[in-house]
PDB file of C-alpha atoms in Angstrom:
ATOM      1  CA  GLN A  26     -10.775  13.030  17.579  1.00 83.00           C
ATOM      2  CA  LEU A  27     -10.157  14.291  14.063  1.00 91.00           C
ATOM      3  CA  GLN A  28     -12.952  13.854  11.550  1.00 95.00           C
ATOM      4  CA  LEU A  29     -12.507  14.342   7.821  1.00 96.00           C
ATOM      5  CA  VAL A  30     -15.488  14.975   5.584  1.00 97.00           C
ATOM      6  CA  GLU A  31     -15.190  14.846   1.801  1.00 98.00           C
ATOM      7  CA  SER A  32     -17.591  16.484  -0.602  1.00 98.00           C
ATOM      8  CA  GLY A  33     -17.783  17.646  -4.197  1.00 98.00           C
ATOM      9  CA  GLY A  34     -18.004  14.378  -6.057  1.00 98.00           C
ATOM     10  CA  GLY A  35     -20.514  13.698  -8.761  1.00 98.00           C
ATOM     11  CA  LEU A  36     -21.107  12.688 -12.349  1.00 98.00           C
ATOM     12  CA  VAL A  37     -19.156  14.537 -15.017  1.00 98.00           C
ATOM     13  CA  GLN A  38     -18.473  13.998 -18.705  1.00 98.00           C
ATOM     14  CA  PRO A  39     -14.960  13.245 -19.961  1.00 98.00           C
ATOM     15  CA  GLY A  40     -12.974  16.448 -20.137  1.00 98.00           C
ATOM     16  CA  GLY A  41     -14.996  18.027 -17.373  1.00 98.00           C
ATOM     17  CA  SER A  42     -13.936  19.361 -13.995  1.00 98.00           C
ATOM     18  CA  LEU A  43     -14.726  18.849 -10.343  1.00 98.00           C
ATOM     19  CA  ARG A  44     -13.408  20.265  -7.102  1.00 98.00           C
ATOM     20  CA  LEU A  45     -13.308  17.989  -4.107  1.00 98.00           C
ATOM     21  CA  SER A  46     -13.203  19.317  -0.563  1.00 98.00           C
ATOM     22  CA  CYS A  47     -11.866  17.739   2.601  1.00 97.00           C
ATOM     23  CA  GLU A  48     -13.055  19.526   5.717  1.00 96.00           C
ATOM     24  CA  ALA A  49     -11.530  18.763   9.097  1.00 93.00           C
ATOM     25  CA  ARG A  50     -13.600  18.768  12.255  1.00 94.00           C
ATOM     26  CA  GLY A  51     -12.384  18.536  15.814  1.00 91.00           C
ATOM     27  CA  ARG A  52      -8.848  19.650  15.066  1.00 88.00           C
ATOM     28  CA  THR A  53      -7.091  22.043  12.757  1.00 85.00           C
ATOM     29  CA  LEU A  54      -5.318  20.770   9.656  1.00 83.00           C
ATOM     30  CA  GLU A  55      -2.516  23.290   9.757  1.00 82.00           C
ATOM     31  CA  HIS A  56       0.136  20.816  10.844  1.00 87.00           C
ATOM     32  CA  TYR A  57      -1.240  17.719   9.152  1.00 91.00           C
ATOM     33  CA  ALA A  58      -0.193  16.375   5.826  1.00 94.00           C
ATOM     34  CA  ILE A  59      -3.351  15.597   3.859  1.00 96.00           C
ATOM     35  CA  ALA A  60      -3.461  13.092   1.054  1.00 97.00           C
ATOM     36  CA  TRP A  61      -6.109  12.203  -1.483  1.00 97.00           C
ATOM     37  CA  PHE A  62      -6.530   8.547  -2.306  1.00 97.00           C
ATOM     38  CA  ARG A  63      -8.914   6.840  -4.663  1.00 97.00           C
ATOM     39  CA  GLN A  64     -10.251   3.359  -5.112  1.00 97.00           C
ATOM     40  CA  ALA A  65     -11.948   2.159  -8.264  1.00 96.00           C
ATOM     41  CA  PRO A  66     -14.045  -1.008  -8.475  1.00 90.00           C
ATOM     42  CA  GLY A  67     -11.807  -4.046  -8.443  1.00 94.00           C
ATOM     43  CA  LYS A  68      -8.706  -1.926  -7.949  1.00 94.00           C
ATOM     44  CA  GLU A  69      -6.397  -1.301  -5.050  1.00 94.00           C
ATOM     45  CA  ARG A  70      -6.405   2.014  -3.276  1.00 94.00           C
ATOM     46  CA  GLU A  71      -3.917   4.393  -4.820  1.00 95.00           C
ATOM     47  CA  GLY A  72      -2.414   7.689  -3.802  1.00 96.00           C
ATOM     48  CA  VAL A  73      -3.484  10.628  -5.946  1.00 97.00           C
ATOM     49  CA  SER A  74      -2.022  13.713  -4.328  1.00 98.00           C
ATOM     50  CA  CYS A  75      -0.667  15.023  -1.057  1.00 97.00           C
ATOM     51  CA  ILE A  76       0.054  18.373   0.529  1.00 97.00           C
ATOM     52  CA  SER A  77       2.552  18.709   3.338  1.00 95.00           C
ATOM     53  CA  GLY A  78       1.612  20.192   6.669  1.00 90.00           C
ATOM     54  CA  SER A  79       5.127  21.439   7.332  1.00 86.00           C
ATOM     55  CA  ASP A  80       5.928  23.521   4.266  1.00 89.00           C
ATOM     56  CA  GLY A  81       2.978  23.094   1.911  1.00 92.00           C
ATOM     57  CA  SER A  82       4.878  20.982  -0.594  1.00 96.00           C
ATOM     58  CA  THR A  83       2.637  19.156  -3.042  1.00 97.00           C
ATOM     59  CA  PHE A  84       2.905  15.730  -4.593  1.00 97.00           C
ATOM     60  CA  TYR A  85       1.018  14.074  -7.415  1.00 97.00           C
ATOM     61  CA  ALA A  86       0.687  10.675  -8.948  1.00 96.00           C
ATOM     62  CA  ASN A  87       2.049  10.560 -12.482  1.00 96.00           C
ATOM     63  CA  SER A  88      -1.392   9.770 -13.824  1.00 96.00           C
ATOM     64  CA  VAL A  89      -2.819  13.097 -12.634  1.00 97.00           C
ATOM     65  CA  LYS A  90       0.116  15.498 -12.973  1.00 97.00           C
ATOM     66  CA  GLY A  91      -0.900  18.549 -14.942  1.00 98.00           C
ATOM     67  CA  ARG A  92      -4.588  17.824 -14.467  1.00 98.00           C
ATOM     68  CA  PHE A  93      -5.125  17.888 -10.688  1.00 98.00           C
ATOM     69  CA  THR A  94      -4.135  20.547  -8.176  1.00 98.00           C
ATOM     70  CA  ILE A  95      -4.144  20.164  -4.411  1.00 98.00           C
ATOM     71  CA  SER A  96      -4.392  23.179  -2.138  1.00 97.00           C
ATOM     72  CA  ARG A  97      -5.310  24.068   1.409  1.00 95.00           C
ATOM     73  CA  ASP A  98      -7.139  26.875   3.138  1.00 94.00           C
ATOM     74  CA  ASP A  99      -6.196  26.873   6.800  1.00 89.00           C
ATOM     75  CA  ALA A 100      -8.774  29.528   7.623  1.00 91.00           C
ATOM     76  CA  LYS A 101     -11.494  27.155   6.444  1.00 94.00           C
ATOM     77  CA  ASN A 102      -9.696  24.082   7.751  1.00 93.00           C
ATOM     78  CA  THR A 103     -10.146  22.530   4.335  1.00 96.00           C
ATOM     79  CA  VAL A 104      -8.021  20.872   1.672  1.00 97.00           C
ATOM     80  CA  TYR A 105      -9.136  20.897  -1.946  1.00 98.00           C
ATOM     81  CA  LEU A 106      -8.459  18.775  -4.971  1.00 98.00           C
ATOM     82  CA  GLN A 107      -9.205  20.616  -8.199  1.00 98.00           C
ATOM     83  CA  MET A 108      -9.557  18.173 -11.063  1.00 98.00           C
ATOM     84  CA  PHE A 109      -9.503  19.176 -14.729  1.00 98.00           C
ATOM     85  CA  SER A 110      -9.633  17.156 -17.926  1.00 98.00           C
ATOM     86  CA  LEU A 111     -11.234  14.234 -16.188  1.00 98.00           C
ATOM     87  CA  LYS A 112     -11.011  10.831 -17.804  1.00 98.00           C
ATOM     88  CA  PRO A 113     -13.151   7.721 -17.374  1.00 98.00           C
ATOM     89  CA  GLU A 114     -10.232   6.071 -15.601  1.00 97.00           C
ATOM     90  CA  ASP A 115     -10.500   8.736 -12.905  1.00 98.00           C
ATOM     91  CA  THR A 116     -13.775   7.164 -11.818  1.00 98.00           C
ATOM     92  CA  ALA A 117     -13.410   6.069  -8.209  1.00 98.00           C
ATOM     93  CA  VAL A 118     -14.325   6.817  -4.642  1.00 98.00           C
ATOM     94  CA  TYR A 119     -12.006   9.551  -3.458  1.00 98.00           C
ATOM     95  CA  TYR A 120     -10.865   9.720   0.148  1.00 97.00           C
ATOM     96  CA  CYS A 121      -8.829  12.225   2.076  1.00 97.00           C
ATOM     97  CA  ALA A 122      -6.606  11.069   4.889  1.00 96.00           C
ATOM     98  CA  THR A 123      -3.686  11.956   7.128  1.00 95.00           C
ATOM     99  CA  PRO A 124      -0.764   9.858   5.927  1.00 93.00           C
ATOM    100  CA  ARG A 125       1.474   8.666   8.693  1.00 89.00           C
ATOM    101  CA  GLY A 126       4.907  10.181   8.303  1.00 86.00           C
ATOM    102  CA  GLY A 127       3.782  12.946   5.984  1.00 91.00           C
ATOM    103  CA  CYS A 128       3.676  13.017   2.203  1.00 94.00           C
ATOM    104  CA  ASN A 129       6.974  11.375   1.378  1.00 90.00           C
ATOM    105  CA  PHE A 130       5.586   7.856   1.381  1.00 87.00           C
ATOM    106  CA  PHE A 131       1.862   8.402   0.935  1.00 90.00           C
ATOM    107  CA  SER A 132       1.786   6.664  -2.436  1.00 88.00           C
ATOM    108  CA  ASP A 133       3.884   3.736  -1.247  1.00 88.00           C
ATOM    109  CA  TYR A 134       1.701   2.991   1.752  1.00 85.00           C
ATOM    110  CA  PRO A 135      -1.843   4.018   0.815  1.00 82.00           C
ATOM    111  CA  GLY A 136      -3.356   2.258   3.802  1.00 80.00           C
ATOM    112  CA  LEU A 137      -1.053   3.737   6.407  1.00 88.00           C
ATOM    113  CA  SER A 138      -3.045   6.756   7.498  1.00 89.00           C
ATOM    114  CA  ASP A 139      -4.409   7.676  10.895  1.00 89.00           C
ATOM    115  CA  TYR A 140      -7.650   9.345   9.850  1.00 94.00           C
ATOM    116  CA  TRP A 141      -9.926   8.849   6.853  1.00 95.00           C
ATOM    117  CA  GLY A 142     -12.975  10.537   5.487  1.00 96.00           C
ATOM    118  CA  GLN A 143     -16.061   8.686   4.326  1.00 96.00           C
ATOM    119  CA  GLY A 144     -15.267   9.133   0.655  1.00 97.00           C
ATOM    120  CA  THR A 145     -16.965  10.891  -2.222  1.00 98.00           C
ATOM    121  CA  GLN A 146     -17.869   9.250  -5.524  1.00 98.00           C
ATOM    122  CA  VAL A 147     -16.457  10.635  -8.759  1.00 98.00           C
ATOM    123  CA  THR A 148     -17.906   9.195 -11.942  1.00 98.00           C
ATOM    124  CA  VAL A 149     -16.585  10.255 -15.344  1.00 98.00           C
ATOM    125  CA  SER A 150     -18.827   9.019 -18.110  1.00 97.00           C
ATOM    126  CA  SER A 151     -20.538  10.214 -21.249  1.00 93.00           C
TER     127      SER A 151
END
């Protein structure tokens, strides 16, 4: 029933910025935890960030702390991932999803989500 649609990816130079969007359709996101995952070529899917649906708590992978910010706009039914100081190693397909059990274990079980978006490509290259 719930559809997630990512957008905002693209090609950016190292040190640049992008803002990814995850729009929900069919249901509201107000009570869902939403996580951002990414998968680079030849790599396993990894958790990037998560925002709780219960209290709005945010979580970040160590590799992106201080550079990425997750937020949500319930009026627009959208979750955002603002990315600054992008590095080549950030290159990946980024997905938003609803992690089962909330944000506490989103990074430990990156495949355990009920709904996924189609992904948006982020390429960081000079």
